[in-house]
Coordinates of C-alpha atoms in Angstrom, one line a residue:
M208 CA -92.1 -63.9 22.4
K209 CA -91.9 -67.4 23.8
G210 CA -90.1 -66.0 26.9
N211 CA -92.8 -63.4 27.3
L212 CA -95.5 -66.1 27.3
L213 CA -93.7 -68.0 30.0
K214 CA -93.7 -65.1 32.4
S215 CA -96.6 -65.0 34.9
N216 CA -96.9 -61.2 34.9
K217 CA -99.9 -59.3 33.8
K218 CA -98.5 -58.7 30.3
G219 CA -97.9 -62.4 29.7
K220 CA -101.4 -63.2 30.7
I221 CA -102.9 -60.7 28.3
V222 CA -100.7 -61.9 25.4
T223 CA -101.6 -65.5 26.3
S224 CA -105.3 -64.7 26.2
V225 CA -104.9 -63.2 22.7
V226 CA -103.0 -66.2 21.5
L227 CA -105.6 -68.6 22.8
G228 CA -108.4 -66.6 21.3
V229 CA -106.8 -66.5 17.8
M230 CA -105.5 -70.1 17.8
I231 CA -108.6 -71.8 19.2
G232 CA -111.2 -69.5 17.5
A233 CA -109.7 -69.3 14.1
G234 CA -107.5 -72.2 13.2
F235 CA -103.9 -72.8 12.6
L236 CA -101.2 -70.2 11.9
H237 CA -98.2 -70.1 9.6
A238 CA -94.8 -68.5 10.2
A239 CA -93.3 -66.5 7.4
E240 CA -91.9 -63.0 7.1
D241 CA -92.7 -60.8 4.1
T242 CA -90.0 -58.5 2.9
R243 CA -90.2 -56.1 -0.1
Y244 CA -87.4 -57.2 -2.3
T245 CA -85.3 -54.6 -4.1
N246 CA -83.7 -57.2 -6.3
P247 CA -85.3 -58.3 -8.5
K248 CA -87.9 -55.8 -7.4
A249 CA -91.6 -56.1 -7.1
D250 CA -94.2 -55.0 -4.6
E251 CA -93.5 -57.8 -2.1
R252 CA -91.1 -60.6 -1.6
V253 CA -90.4 -63.2 1.1
N254 CA -87.4 -65.0 2.4
A255 CA -89.5 -67.6 4.1
E256 CA -88.7 -70.9 5.6
S257 CA -90.7 -74.1 5.4
N258 CA -93.9 -74.2 7.4
L259 CA -92.7 -76.4 10.2
S260 CA -89.1 -75.3 10.4
A261 CA -89.7 -72.6 13.0
P262 CA -87.6 -73.3 16.2
V263 CA -90.5 -74.0 18.5
R264 CA -90.6 -76.3 21.6
E265 CA -91.5 -80.0 21.4
F266 CA -94.0 -81.4 23.9
T267 CA -94.9 -85.0 24.5
E268 CA -96.2 -86.4 27.7
N269 CA -97.8 -84.4 30.5
H270 CA -98.5 -81.4 28.3
D271 CA -101.8 -80.7 26.6
V272 CA -102.9 -78.7 23.6
I273 CA -103.5 -75.5 25.6
E274 CA -99.9 -75.6 26.8
A275 CA -98.6 -76.1 23.2
I276 CA -100.6 -73.1 22.2
R277 CA -99.2 -71.1 25.1
Q278 CA -95.7 -71.7 23.8
S279 CA -96.5 -70.5 20.3
K280 CA -93.8 -68.6 18.4
F281 CA -94.8 -65.4 16.7
T282 CA -93.2 -63.9 13.6
G283 CA -94.3 -61.2 11.2
F284 CA -94.0 -57.5 10.4
A285 CA -95.7 -54.2 10.1
A286 CA -94.8 -51.8 7.3
V287 CA -95.8 -48.3 6.0
R288 CA -94.8 -47.3 2.5
Q289 CA -95.1 -44.1 0.6
V290 CA -94.5 -43.9 -3.2
S291 CA -94.5 -41.1 -5.7
V292 CA -94.0 -41.4 -9.5
G293 CA -93.5 -38.8 -12.1
G294 CA -91.9 -37.8 -15.4
N295 CA -93.1 -37.8 -19.0
D296 CA -94.6 -41.3 -18.7
A297 CA -95.9 -41.6 -15.1
K298 CA -97.9 -39.7 -12.6
G299 CA -99.3 -40.4 -9.1
N300 CA -98.7 -41.1 -5.5
A301 CA -99.9 -43.7 -3.0
W302 CA -99.6 -45.1 0.5
Q303 CA -99.5 -48.8 1.4
T304 CA -99.9 -50.3 4.9
M305 CA -99.3 -53.9 5.6
I306 CA -99.4 -56.2 8.6
K307 CA -98.5 -59.9 8.6
L308 CA -98.8 -61.8 11.9
D309 CA -98.0 -65.5 12.0
A310 CA -97.9 -67.9 14.9
T311 CA -96.7 -71.5 15.2
S312 CA -97.8 -73.7 18.1
A313 CA -95.2 -75.8 19.9
R314 CA -95.1 -79.4 18.6
L315 CA -97.3 -81.9 20.5
Y316 CA -96.4 -85.5 19.7
G317 CA -94.8 -84.1 16.5
F318 CA -98.0 -82.2 15.4
Q319 CA -98.2 -78.5 14.9
A320 CA -101.0 -76.0 14.3
Q321 CA -100.5 -72.8 12.4
V322 CA -102.7 -69.8 11.6
G323 CA -101.9 -66.5 9.9
I324 CA -103.4 -63.0 9.5
Y325 CA -102.6 -60.7 6.6
M326 CA -103.7 -57.1 6.0
S327 CA -102.7 -55.0 3.0
Q328 CA -104.2 -51.7 2.0
G329 CA -103.0 -49.5 -0.8
T330 CA -100.4 -50.0 -3.5
T331 CA -96.8 -49.2 -4.4
A332 CA -97.7 -48.8 -8.1
P333 CA -99.8 -45.7 -8.5
D334 CA -101.0 -45.0 -12.1
N335 CA -102.5 -41.5 -12.6
S336 CA -103.9 -41.7 -9.1
T337 CA -103.6 -39.6 -5.9
S338 CA -103.5 -40.5 -2.2
D339 CA -106.3 -38.1 -1.2
G340 CA -108.6 -40.9 -0.2
S341 CA -106.0 -43.4 1.0
V342 CA -107.1 -43.2 4.7
Q343 CA -110.3 -45.1 3.6
G344 CA -112.7 -44.1 6.3
S345 CA -113.1 -43.2 9.9
R346 CA -112.7 -45.6 12.8
A347 CA -111.0 -48.3 10.7
I348 CA -110.1 -49.1 7.2
R349 CA -113.3 -49.7 5.2
F350 CA -112.6 -52.3 2.6
N351 CA -115.1 -52.0 -0.3
G352 CA -113.5 -53.9 -3.1
G353 CA -112.0 -50.7 -4.6
G354 CA -108.5 -52.0 -4.9
V355 CA -107.1 -55.2 -6.3
S356 CA -104.3 -55.1 -3.6
D357 CA -106.5 -54.6 -0.6
A358 CA -107.0 -57.7 1.6
F359 CA -107.6 -58.5 5.2
N360 CA -108.3 -62.0 6.6
F361 CA -106.8 -65.2 7.8
S362 CA -104.1 -66.1 5.3
N363 CA -102.8 -69.6 6.4
I364 CA -104.8 -72.3 8.1
N365 CA -102.9 -75.6 8.1
F366 CA -101.9 -78.5 10.2
G367 CA -98.5 -80.3 10.1
Y368 CA -96.6 -83.3 11.4
H369 CA -92.8 -83.5 12.0
L370 CA -90.9 -86.7 12.2
D371 CA -87.2 -87.5 12.8
A372 CA -86.1 -91.0 11.7
G373 CA -82.4 -91.2 12.0
P374 CA -80.7 -89.1 9.3
L375 CA -84.1 -88.4 7.6
K376 CA -86.1 -85.5 8.9
S377 CA -89.6 -85.2 7.5
E378 CA -92.5 -82.8 7.6
I379 CA -96.0 -83.0 6.2
V380 CA -98.4 -80.0 5.9
L381 CA -102.1 -80.0 5.0
G382 CA -104.4 -77.1 4.5
R383 CA -104.2 -73.6 3.1
M384 CA -100.6 -72.6 3.0
N385 CA -98.0 -70.3 1.4
M386 CA -96.6 -72.2 -1.6
R387 CA -92.8 -73.0 -1.3
S388 CA -90.8 -72.6 -4.5
A389 CA -88.4 -70.3 -6.3
L390 CA -91.1 -70.0 -8.9
V391 CA -93.6 -68.2 -6.7
N392 CA -93.8 -65.4 -4.1
Q393 CA -93.6 -67.3 -0.9
S394 CA -95.5 -64.5 1.0
T395 CA -98.5 -63.7 -1.1
D396 CA -99.1 -66.9 -3.1
Y397 CA -101.3 -69.7 -1.7
G398 CA -102.3 -73.2 -2.3
L399 CA -104.9 -75.5 -0.8
G400 CA -103.5 -79.0 -0.6
G401 CA -100.5 -80.8 0.9
M402 CA -96.7 -80.6 1.0
Y403 CA -94.0 -83.1 2.1
K404 CA -90.5 -81.9 2.8
G405 CA -87.5 -84.1 3.7
D406 CA -83.9 -83.6 4.6
L407 CA -81.5 -86.6 4.3
S408 CA -78.0 -85.7 5.5
G409 CA -78.2 -82.3 3.9
L410 CA -80.1 -83.2 0.7
Q411 CA -83.4 -81.4 0.8
F412 CA -86.3 -82.7 -1.3
S413 CA -90.0 -81.8 -1.4
L414 CA -93.2 -82.7 -3.1
A415 CA -96.4 -80.6 -3.2
Y416 CA -99.9 -81.0 -4.6
Y417 CA -102.4 -78.2 -4.6
D418 CA -106.0 -78.8 -5.7
S419 CA -106.7 -75.0 -5.8
W420 CA -104.1 -72.3 -5.9
V421 CA -103.3 -68.7 -7.0
T422 CA -100.4 -66.4 -7.2
D423 CA -100.6 -62.7 -6.6
N424 CA -99.3 -61.8 -10.1
I425 CA -101.7 -64.2 -11.9
Y426 CA -104.7 -63.1 -9.6
K427 CA -104.1 -59.5 -10.5
S428 CA -103.5 -60.2 -14.2
L429 CA -106.8 -62.1 -14.6
L430 CA -108.9 -60.0 -12.3
T431 CA -108.0 -56.5 -13.4
R432 CA -109.2 -57.2 -17.0
N433 CA -112.7 -57.6 -15.6
W434 CA -112.6 -55.7 -12.3
D435 CA -115.9 -54.0 -12.5
T436 CA -117.8 -57.1 -13.6
A437 CA -115.9 -59.3 -11.1
T438 CA -116.6 -57.0 -8.1
K439 CA -120.3 -56.7 -9.0
A440 CA -120.6 -60.4 -9.3
G441 CA -118.7 -61.1 -6.1
A442 CA -116.1 -62.9 -8.1
T443 CA -112.9 -61.6 -6.5
Q444 CA -112.7 -64.7 -4.3
F445 CA -111.5 -67.1 -7.0
G446 CA -108.8 -69.6 -7.4
I447 CA -107.2 -71.7 -10.2
G448 CA -108.3 -75.3 -10.4
N449 CA -105.6 -76.6 -12.7
N450 CA -104.1 -79.0 -10.2
L451 CA -100.5 -78.0 -9.4
I452 CA -97.8 -80.5 -8.8
R453 CA -94.2 -79.5 -7.7
V454 CA -91.1 -81.6 -7.2
S455 CA -87.9 -80.0 -5.9
I456 CA -84.4 -81.1 -4.8
A457 CA -81.8 -78.9 -3.2
N458 CA -78.5 -78.9 -1.4
S459 CA -76.7 -76.1 0.5
G460 CA -73.1 -77.2 0.2
S461 CA -72.9 -80.4 2.3
F462 CA -71.8 -82.5 -0.7
V463 CA -69.3 -80.1 -2.4
K464 CA -68.0 -77.3 -0.2
G465 CA -69.2 -74.0 -1.6
L466 CA -71.6 -75.5 -4.1
S467 CA -75.4 -75.1 -3.6
F468 CA -78.2 -75.8 -6.0
E469 CA -82.0 -76.1 -6.4
A470 CA -83.8 -78.0 -9.2
T471 CA -87.6 -77.8 -9.6
Y472 CA -90.2 -79.3 -11.9
L473 CA -93.7 -77.8 -11.7
K474 CA -96.8 -78.8 -13.6
A475 CA -100.2 -77.1 -13.7
V476 CA -102.5 -79.7 -15.3
H477 CA -103.8 -78.6 -18.7
L478 CA -101.9 -75.4 -18.4
V479 CA -98.1 -75.3 -18.2
D480 CA -95.0 -77.3 -17.5
I481 CA -92.0 -75.5 -15.9
G482 CA -88.4 -76.6 -15.3
Y483 CA -86.1 -74.5 -13.2
L484 CA -82.5 -74.8 -12.0
D485 CA -80.2 -72.5 -10.1
A486 CA -76.7 -73.0 -8.7
R487 CA -74.1 -71.1 -6.8
Y488 CA -70.4 -71.7 -6.2
K489 CA -68.8 -69.6 -3.5
L490 CA -65.2 -69.2 -2.4
G491 CA -63.9 -67.4 0.7
F492 CA -60.6 -65.8 1.1
M493 CA -58.7 -63.3 3.2
E494 CA -59.5 -65.4 6.2
D495 CA -63.1 -65.4 5.2
K496 CA -63.2 -61.6 5.3
A497 CA -64.0 -61.7 1.6
S498 CA -65.9 -63.9 -0.7
F499 CA -66.5 -64.5 -4.5
D500 CA -69.3 -66.4 -6.0
V501 CA -70.8 -67.2 -9.4
Y502 CA -74.6 -67.7 -9.5
G503 CA -76.6 -69.0 -12.4
Q504 CA -80.3 -69.5 -13.2
L505 CA -82.2 -71.3 -16.0
G506 CA -85.9 -71.6 -16.5
Y507 CA -88.1 -73.0 -19.3
L508 CA -91.9 -73.0 -19.7
Y509 CA -94.0 -75.1 -22.1
L510 CA -97.6 -74.1 -22.7
N511 CA -99.8 -77.2 -22.9
D512 CA -101.9 -77.9 -26.0
G513 CA -105.4 -76.5 -25.5
A514 CA -104.3 -74.8 -22.3
Q515 CA -107.0 -73.1 -20.3
F516 CA -107.3 -71.6 -16.8
Q517 CA -109.8 -73.6 -14.8
V518 CA -111.1 -70.7 -12.8
G519 CA -113.2 -71.5 -9.8
G520 CA -115.3 -69.0 -7.7
A521 CA -115.7 -66.5 -10.5
T522 CA -118.9 -66.2 -12.4
G523 CA -120.4 -64.6 -15.5
D524 CA -118.2 -62.6 -17.8
A525 CA -115.2 -62.7 -15.4
A526 CA -115.1 -66.5 -15.5
N527 CA -115.7 -66.7 -19.2
A528 CA -112.9 -64.3 -20.1
N529 CA -110.5 -66.1 -17.8
K530 CA -111.3 -69.5 -19.4
E531 CA -111.0 -68.2 -22.9
L532 CA -107.7 -66.4 -22.1
L533 CA -105.4 -68.9 -23.7
S534 CA -107.6 -70.1 -26.6
G535 CA -107.6 -67.0 -28.9
P536 CA -109.4 -63.7 -28.8
I537 CA -110.0 -62.4 -25.3
A538 CA -113.7 -62.0 -24.5
G539 CA -115.2 -59.7 -27.0
Q540 CA -111.9 -58.3 -28.3
A541 CA -111.3 -58.1 -32.0
Q542 CA -107.5 -58.5 -31.6
S543 CA -106.3 -62.0 -30.9
V544 CA -103.4 -62.3 -28.3
A545 CA -101.0 -65.0 -29.4
W546 CA -99.4 -66.7 -26.4
A547 CA -95.8 -68.0 -26.4
K548 CA -95.9 -71.8 -26.8
N549 CA -92.5 -72.0 -25.1
A550 CA -90.4 -69.5 -23.1
G551 CA -87.0 -69.5 -21.7
L552 CA -84.7 -67.4 -19.5
Y553 CA -81.1 -67.6 -18.3
N554 CA -79.3 -65.5 -15.8
I555 CA -75.6 -65.5 -14.7
Q556 CA -73.9 -63.2 -12.3
A557 CA -70.7 -62.7 -10.3
N558 CA -70.6 -61.4 -6.8
L559 CA -67.7 -60.0 -4.7
N560 CA -68.1 -59.1 -1.1
F561 CA -65.7 -57.7 1.6
N562 CA -66.0 -57.3 5.3
F563 CA -63.2 -54.9 6.1
L564 CA -63.8 -54.4 9.7
E565 CA -66.4 -55.6 12.2
K566 CA -68.8 -52.7 11.3
Q567 CA -67.9 -52.1 7.6
S568 CA -68.7 -54.1 4.5
A569 CA -68.9 -53.6 0.7
G570 CA -69.6 -55.5 -2.4
G571 CA -70.8 -55.6 -5.9
T572 CA -72.6 -57.7 -8.6
I573 CA -72.3 -57.8 -12.3
G574 CA -74.6 -60.0 -14.5
F575 CA -76.6 -60.6 -17.6
M576 CA -80.1 -62.1 -18.2
G577 CA -81.4 -63.2 -21.6
S578 CA -84.3 -65.0 -23.1
F579 CA -84.8 -67.8 -25.7
G580 CA -87.8 -69.4 -27.3
Q581 CA -91.0 -67.5 -28.2
G582 CA -91.2 -65.5 -25.0
Y583 CA -89.7 -64.8 -21.6
G584 CA -92.5 -65.5 -19.1
V585 CA -91.3 -68.6 -17.3
S586 CA -92.4 -68.5 -13.7
L587 CA -95.6 -68.2 -11.7
A588 CA -94.6 -64.9 -10.1
N589 CA -92.1 -62.1 -10.4
G590 CA -89.0 -62.3 -8.3
T591 CA -87.6 -65.6 -9.5
F592 CA -84.7 -64.2 -11.5
K593 CA -82.3 -62.1 -9.4
T594 CA -81.1 -59.1 -11.3
A595 CA -80.8 -55.4 -10.5
G596 CA -82.9 -52.3 -10.8
S597 CA -86.2 -51.6 -9.0
L598 CA -88.7 -49.7 -11.1
W599 CA -88.5 -51.5 -14.4
Q600 CA -89.8 -54.7 -12.8
S601 CA -92.4 -53.2 -10.5
Y602 CA -94.1 -50.1 -11.9
T603 CA -97.4 -52.0 -12.2
T604 CA -96.3 -55.0 -10.0
Y605 CA -98.0 -57.6 -12.3
L606 CA -98.2 -56.5 -16.0
E607 CA -94.4 -56.5 -16.5
G608 CA -91.8 -59.1 -15.4
T609 CA -91.0 -62.7 -15.9
H610 CA -94.2 -64.5 -14.8
F611 CA -96.2 -66.3 -17.5
T612 CA -99.2 -64.0 -17.5
G613 CA -97.1 -60.9 -17.8
A614 CA -95.5 -59.1 -20.7
G615 CA -93.2 -62.0 -21.6
S616 CA -96.2 -64.3 -22.2
K617 CA -96.9 -62.9 -25.6
K618 CA -95.5 -64.8 -28.6
G619 CA -92.5 -63.1 -30.2
T620 CA -91.3 -61.2 -27.1
S621 CA -87.7 -61.2 -25.9
I622 CA -85.6 -59.5 -23.2
N623 CA -81.9 -58.9 -22.5
V624 CA -80.8 -57.2 -19.3
A625 CA -77.2 -56.2 -18.4
Y626 CA -77.0 -55.1 -14.8
A627 CA -74.7 -54.2 -12.0
K628 CA -75.2 -53.2 -8.3
L629 CA -73.0 -51.9 -5.5
H630 CA -73.4 -51.7 -1.8
Y631 CA -71.3 -50.1 1.0
A632 CA -71.9 -50.1 4.7
P633 CA -69.7 -47.3 6.3
I634 CA -71.2 -48.2 9.7
K635 CA -73.1 -51.4 10.6
P636 CA -76.6 -49.9 10.7
V637 CA -76.4 -48.0 7.4
T638 CA -76.1 -49.5 3.9
V639 CA -75.8 -47.4 0.7
G640 CA -76.6 -49.1 -2.5
L641 CA -76.7 -48.4 -6.3
D642 CA -78.4 -50.4 -9.0
L643 CA -77.8 -50.1 -12.7
A644 CA -79.8 -51.9 -15.4
Y645 CA -80.0 -51.7 -19.2
I646 CA -83.1 -53.5 -20.7
K647 CA -83.4 -54.2 -24.4
G648 CA -85.5 -56.4 -26.6
K649 CA -89.1 -56.8 -27.8
T650 CA -90.2 -56.6 -24.2
N651 CA -93.9 -55.9 -24.6
M652 CA -93.6 -53.8 -21.4
P653 CA -96.8 -51.9 -20.5
L654 CA -97.2 -48.2 -20.7
L655 CA -98.9 -46.3 -17.8
K656 CA -101.9 -44.1 -18.5
K657 CA -99.9 -40.9 -18.8
A658 CA -97.5 -42.5 -21.3
Q659 CA -100.5 -43.7 -23.4
A660 CA -102.1 -40.3 -23.4
N661 CA -98.8 -38.7 -24.5
R662 CA -98.6 -41.2 -27.4
G663 CA -102.2 -40.9 -28.4
I664 CA -102.9 -44.5 -27.5
S665 CA -106.2 -45.7 -26.1
N666 CA -106.0 -48.2 -23.2
D667 CA -107.1 -51.7 -23.9
Q668 CA -107.1 -53.1 -20.4
K669 CA -108.7 -56.4 -21.3
T670 CA -105.4 -57.5 -22.9
Y671 CA -104.1 -57.1 -19.3
R672 CA -100.9 -55.8 -20.8
Y673 CA -102.0 -52.3 -21.7
S674 CA -100.6 -50.8 -24.9
S675 CA -96.9 -51.5 -24.9
I676 CA -93.5 -50.7 -26.3
D677 CA -93.0 -53.9 -28.2
T678 CA -92.1 -52.4 -31.6
N679 CA -89.9 -49.4 -30.8
N680 CA -87.0 -50.8 -28.8
K681 CA -84.4 -48.2 -28.2
G682 CA -84.0 -49.7 -24.8
L683 CA -84.4 -48.7 -21.2
F684 CA -81.8 -47.6 -18.7
E685 CA -82.4 -47.5 -14.9
I686 CA -80.4 -46.0 -12.1
T687 CA -81.5 -46.5 -8.5
P688 CA -79.6 -45.3 -5.5
R689 CA -80.9 -46.4 -2.0
V690 CA -80.2 -46.1 1.7
V691 CA -81.2 -48.6 4.3
F692 CA -81.0 -47.8 8.0
K693 CA -81.4 -50.6 10.5
Y694 CA -81.9 -48.7 13.7
K695 CA -82.1 -51.8 16.0
K696 CA -82.9 -55.4 15.5
G697 CA -86.3 -55.6 13.8
I698 CA -86.5 -51.8 13.0
S699 CA -85.5 -50.6 9.6
F700 CA -86.0 -47.6 7.2
T701 CA -85.5 -47.7 3.4
A702 CA -85.3 -44.7 1.0
E703 CA -85.0 -45.3 -2.7
Y704 CA -85.1 -43.2 -5.9
S705 CA -85.4 -44.8 -9.3
Q706 CA -85.0 -43.1 -12.7
I707 CA -85.7 -44.7 -16.1
L708 CA -84.5 -43.3 -19.3
G709 CA -84.9 -44.3 -23.0
D710 CA -88.2 -45.7 -24.4
M711 CA -89.9 -44.6 -21.1
Q712 CA -89.1 -41.5 -19.1
M713 CA -90.2 -41.8 -15.5
W714 CA -89.0 -41.7 -11.9
R715 CA -90.2 -43.2 -8.6
A716 CA -89.4 -42.1 -5.0
Y717 CA -90.0 -44.8 -2.4
F718 CA -89.9 -44.8 1.4
E719 CA -90.6 -47.7 3.8
A720 CA -90.6 -48.0 7.6
R721 CA -90.7 -51.6 8.9
F722 CA -91.0 -53.3 12.2
T723 CA -90.2 -57.1 12.2
L724 CA -90.9 -59.5 15.0

């Protein structure tokens, strides 16, 4: 894109005009790419870099702000997804369209401006719904607050400074930004505050403070319990005011060859304390045409005494219910929901990969995840713990999973997952994969509307967990084959079919077309 902007042809002038209009008229833009993750599976996932790490030009003297904006680097994606679910315990189909466009200005005296636009319409988790009205109006999509996943606006508005001082490279970012941590979804989760990141001879360390923040999983968990009230009161634009502090340290193998790790401590004041550690040791052999690695993760959450969500922006019943969420009965409900005072998860896996020829590759993973303590909700978003399987972690996208407002947040819950996955690329553009997962424990996993009707259960949505399978634990087994076709650089197609057997009987067919800048 940078090269296109430097050209003096007509196309370059048009693109430059658009860039100037967005950057000057709207603010600063952030560079990050959203990718739906199929392991550990949820609606969306990102493999994002730090805000200021995009390889953009550096300007000093004899260049002004306009020229720095002209040299902006663009990243992002556009995706269309179609999903159908069925079986004894699920019914529905849906479309989802998404656009994420991010730009980062060139550095001017070390400073950088960033701004981002995010559009999402529809869902990948239909529940007794059809796609008849998914087009949402003529001329353009008419957002009316009808869906918790629908959003369109500027996503990132921040300003940063980059400094190299010998072996120490530093960056500081202030404003509204994607939060950076293994404990969040780095595409959909935002904080308003500041972040520092340093790199000292390969040792990366960072510190972040957010005055107001929210993750997509927590946002949906809190809001959907009071959706009608919240939308009528205009309370969908809320954040969490429990000030969030994060400290992280990581290394990618510069100290011990093949060994990488990340350690994080996160505190949301008057809410939770979370500790997280992951490590990988990798060995190459057969002249680096093959590799073997062992990967482990450990997470622990402690729920503070008297913990409460300090919800800002919501009013009336929505705000009251959210604030009372952790202190006993939920807003007018006779049944008290006991929260896990502490929760823990561990995950260990072995990976073997081969590159037979230049255009062929294959590999596999085998692993086990288990819980300890009173529950298993230990992160701020799904996706932290890398396992296998697609549907069991994403059939609602926010009620199940390992985040601390999901199914594992209830006192007395537990989970054990044995999993394996295989992948084979017969030719470079095509990868065929297979995921297997067996899930057992007092999981408290939610039941969809069709499953509740079949069991004669009434839906209690205000528990934000729905009626669940926390007492009858025969276990769940998932098998998911998939095919990924990367047509050209930046163009890919994914087809996936998931089948769950055991306590729940349901299937999902998923298709995605994606264009990535």
